[in-house]
Amino acid sequence: MRLDNPIADIDSPKIASALPDILTVAEVEQMLTVPQKQKPLVLRNYAMLHLLYATGIRVSELVGLPVRDCSLTSGHVRVLGKGDKERMVPFNEVAGGQIEEYLTKTRPVLLRKRTSPYLFVTGGGGKMTRNRFWQILKGIVAANGIEKIVSPKTMRHSFATHLLAGGADLRSVQMMLGHTDISTTQIYTHVDKGRVKELHRRFHPRG
């Protein structure tokens, strides 16, 4: 007589979606170092990169960000994400300084007395595209000798992972990323296994 397999009805564990490479903090710092030759386009490129890592916003949100929605005074960007859901995301003083320098020295030169509602514009004064920024990012990665495949999404993943590794709570990171479901944000908690192990060692009674 054949017995039924007792584990046949148990669901297989779900495999988390594969994440692209996460940059280390040192790699990000290396990429964010502005070259000595600060030509107009270089200032724009690094202002975009600084803001991307400082806020973790999507590349579509970055290139479509209106000037009016970036406040240097409060250090926040107002972002309309998926489903036109609005969120306010802070950025640090370093990113603010890069943006201010771009607004002062570069944007007027690129616009040539024209107007644009967008914060970041191309060399011809038009709207920056996702593909163009991706090309810019690839150039910065190559110039710094980083061998990982780095996309705008890699910067977003690195932003979230570094925040959680530094002790940020999951709900705050969820809000900044614009995730509707917190389970989407939870994928980042498995990346920094070293931190989880250290927390276990410190706080478990037999750690």
Coordinates of N, CA, C and O in Angstrom, one line a residue, residues 67 102 106-126:
V67 N 11.7 72.0 -12.5 CA 12.5 72.9 -11.7 C 11.8 73.3 -10.4 O 12.3 73.3 -9.3
Y102 N 25.0 73.7 -10.7 CA 24.5 73.4 -12.0 C 23.5 74.5 -12.4 O 23.5 75.0 -13.6
T106 N 25.6 76.1 -15.3 CA 25.4 75.3 -16.4 C 24.1 75.5 -17.2 O 24.0 75.6 -18.4
R107 N 23.0 75.4 -16.4 CA 21.6 75.4 -17.0 C 21.4 76.6 -17.9 O 20.9 76.5 -19.0
P108 N 21.8 77.8 -17.5 CA 21.6 79.0 -18.3 C 22.4 78.9 -19.6 O 21.9 79.4 -20.7
V109 N 23.6 78.3 -19.6 CA 24.4 78.2 -20.7 C 23.8 77.2 -21.7 O 23.8 77.4 -22.9
L110 N 23.2 76.1 -21.2 CA 22.6 75.1 -22.1 C 21.3 75.6 -22.7 O 21.0 75.3 -23.9
L111 N 20.6 76.4 -22.0 CA 19.3 76.9 -22.5 C 19.4 78.1 -23.5 O 18.6 78.3 -24.3
R112 N 20.5 78.8 -23.3 CA 20.8 79.9 -24.3 C 19.6 80.9 -24.3 O 19.0 81.1 -25.4
K113 N 19.1 81.3 -23.2 CA 18.0 82.3 -23.1 C 16.6 81.7 -23.4 O 15.6 82.4 -23.4
R114 N 16.6 80.4 -23.7 CA 15.3 79.7 -23.8 C 14.8 79.3 -22.5 O 15.5 79.4 -21.5
T115 N 13.6 78.8 -22.4 CA 13.0 78.3 -21.2 C 12.7 76.8 -21.2 O 12.5 76.3 -22.3
S116 N 12.7 76.2 -20.1 CA 12.3 74.8 -20.0 C 11.7 74.6 -18.6 O 12.3 75.1 -17.6
P117 N 10.7 73.8 -18.5 CA 10.1 73.5 -17.2 C 10.9 72.5 -16.4 O 10.8 72.3 -15.2
Y118 N 11.8 71.8 -17.2 CA 12.6 70.6 -16.6 C 13.9 71.1 -15.9 O 14.6 72.0 -16.4
L119 N 14.2 70.4 -14.8 CA 15.4 70.8 -14.1 C 16.7 70.5 -14.9 O 17.6 71.3 -15.0
F120 N 16.7 69.3 -15.5 CA 17.9 68.8 -16.2 C 17.6 68.9 -17.7 O 16.6 68.3 -18.2
V121 N 18.5 69.6 -18.5 CA 18.3 69.7 -19.9 C 19.5 69.2 -20.7 O 20.6 69.1 -20.1
T122 N 19.3 68.9 -21.9 CA 20.4 68.4 -22.8 C 21.3 69.6 -23.2 O 21.1 70.7 -23.0
G123 N 22.4 69.2 -23.9 CA 23.3 70.2 -24.5 C 22.6 71.2 -25.4 O 23.1 72.3 -25.6
G124 N 21.5 70.7 -26.0 CA 20.8 71.6 -26.9 C 19.6 72.3 -26.3 O 18.8 72.9 -26.9
G125 N 19.5 72.1 -25.0 CA 18.4 72.8 -24.2 C 17.1 72.0 -24.1 O 16.1 72.5 -23.6
G126 N 17.1 70.8 -24.7 CA 15.9 70.0 -24.6 C 15.8 69.2 -23.4 O 16.6 69.2 -22.5

